[in-house]
Amino acid sequence: MAQADIINIARKYAAAVKSKFSPSKLYLFGSQVKGNLRKDSDIDIAVVLKDYEKKLEIQIELMRLRRKIDSRIEPHPFRESEFGKHNVLANEVINNSIEIA
């Protein structure tokens, strides 16, 4: 699938997330951005929220939202405070991503 198609899917998902949450940013990252995707690659999306209490509940709701868009979407919730710290995945998002919202 072309990267433009993946970005469109990611933007549709971003709209769904925004209807339920108030994310500060959403990023497409991982193999879809790096260009080393395979036929079975997922669509990694970082959902950056100011803060949250229960990560598991947020993750479950983000997974529910993906069902309406594309089952390959793999949402990754982050707190804003996780950026700029020694968080390997947050650093990956900072260095190799496309901002989608």
GROMACS .gro file of C-alpha atoms in nm:
model
  101
    1MET     CA    1   0.000   0.000   0.000
    2ALA     CA    2   0.131   0.346  -0.089
    3GLN     CA    3   0.241   0.576   0.192
    4ALA     CA    4  -0.022   0.832   0.084
    5ASP     CA    5  -0.293   0.570   0.146
    6ILE     CA    6  -0.148   0.491   0.488
    7ILE     CA    7  -0.141   0.861   0.577
    8ASN     CA    8  -0.508   0.891   0.476
    9ILE     CA    9  -0.596   0.595   0.700
   10ALA     CA   10  -0.397   0.754   0.983
   11ARG     CA   11  -0.580   1.085   0.938
   12LYS     CA   12  -0.919   0.911   0.950
   13TYR     CA   13  -0.811   0.744   1.271
   14ALA     CA   14  -0.689   1.078   1.407
   15ALA     CA   15  -1.035   1.225   1.347
   16ALA     CA   16  -1.194   0.934   1.536
   17VAL     CA   17  -0.951   0.979   1.825
   18LYS     CA   18  -1.024   1.352   1.838
   19SER     CA   19  -1.396   1.280   1.863
   20LYS     CA   20  -1.334   1.084   2.186
   21PHE     CA   21  -1.021   1.239   2.338
   22SER     CA   22  -0.830   1.567   2.325
   23PRO     CA   23  -0.488   1.462   2.200
   24SER     CA   24  -0.217   1.724   2.173
   25LYS     CA   25  -0.059   1.542   1.876
   26LEU     CA   26  -0.088   1.225   1.672
   27TYR     CA   27   0.204   1.080   1.479
   28LEU     CA   28   0.246   0.802   1.226
   29PHE     CA   29   0.572   0.618   1.298
   30GLY     CA   30   0.744   0.283   1.261
   31SER     CA   31   0.793   0.080   0.946
   32GLN     CA   32   0.533   0.278   0.749
   33VAL     CA   33   0.750   0.589   0.785
   34LYS     CA   34   1.094   0.427   0.773
   35GLY     CA   35   1.010   0.247   0.450
   36ASN     CA   36   1.097  -0.102   0.574
   37LEU     CA   37   0.741  -0.227   0.582
   38ARG     CA   38   0.628  -0.575   0.495
   39LYS     CA   39   0.298  -0.706   0.368
   40ASP     CA   40   0.186  -0.774   0.727
   41SER     CA   41   0.316  -0.447   0.879
   42ASP     CA   42   0.092  -0.266   1.121
   43ILE     CA   43   0.022   0.107   1.122
   44ASP     CA   44   0.184   0.253   1.435
   45ILE     CA   45   0.019   0.570   1.560
   46ALA     CA   46   0.138   0.764   1.864
   47VAL     CA   47  -0.148   0.933   2.046
   48VAL     CA   48  -0.004   1.206   2.269
   49LEU     CA   49  -0.230   1.312   2.554
   50LYS     CA   50  -0.161   1.577   2.815
   51ASP     CA   51  -0.207   1.321   3.090
   52TYR     CA   52  -0.415   1.020   3.181
   53GLU     CA   53  -0.471   0.799   3.482
   54LYS     CA   54  -0.538   0.452   3.346
   55LYS     CA   55  -0.326   0.360   3.046
   56LEU     CA   56  -0.497   0.024   2.994
   57GLU     CA   57  -0.841   0.186   2.966
   58ILE     CA   58  -0.707   0.442   2.718
   59GLN     CA   59  -0.540   0.164   2.517
   60ILE     CA   60  -0.862  -0.038   2.503
   61GLU     CA   61  -1.066   0.258   2.383
   62LEU     CA   62  -0.804   0.345   2.120
   63MET     CA   63  -0.817  -0.015   1.999
   64ARG     CA   64  -1.197   0.003   1.975
   65LEU     CA   65  -1.175   0.316   1.763
   66ARG     CA   66  -0.943   0.145   1.514
   67ARG     CA   67  -1.204  -0.122   1.435
   68LYS     CA   68  -1.403   0.134   1.240
   69ILE     CA   69  -1.101   0.245   1.036
   70ASP     CA   70  -0.841  -0.030   0.981
   71SER     CA   71  -0.748  -0.329   1.197
   72ARG     CA   72  -0.378  -0.282   1.115
   73ILE     CA   73  -0.369   0.035   1.327
   74GLU     CA   74  -0.162  -0.011   1.641
   75PRO     CA   75  -0.224   0.285   1.873
   76HIS     CA   76   0.040   0.382   2.128
   77PRO     CA   77  -0.076   0.626   2.397
   78PHE     CA   78   0.184   0.863   2.543
   79ARG     CA   79   0.175   1.134   2.804
   80GLU     CA   80   0.326   1.463   2.692
   81SER     CA   81   0.572   1.428   2.981
   82GLU     CA   82   0.718   1.109   2.829
   83PHE     CA   83   0.885   1.308   2.553
   84GLY     CA   84   1.228   1.443   2.634
   85LYS     CA   85   1.294   1.164   2.882
   86HIS     CA   86   1.472   0.834   2.838
   87ASN     CA   87   1.175   0.666   2.671
   88VAL     CA   88   1.299   0.467   2.373
   89LEU     CA   89   0.964   0.453   2.196
   90ALA     CA   90   0.895   0.825   2.251
   91ASN     CA   91   1.239   0.903   2.109
   92GLU     CA   92   1.158   0.687   1.805
   93VAL     CA   93   0.842   0.892   1.753
   94ILE     CA   94   1.037   1.218   1.782
   95ASN     CA   95   1.306   1.108   1.535
   96ASN     CA   96   1.108   0.907   1.279
   97SER     CA   97   0.748   1.015   1.238
   98ILE     CA   98   0.496   1.210   1.037
   99GLU     CA   99   0.266   1.438   1.232
  100ILE     CA  100  -0.092   1.358   1.130
  101ALA     CA  101  -0.282   1.582   1.373
   0.00000   0.00000   0.00000
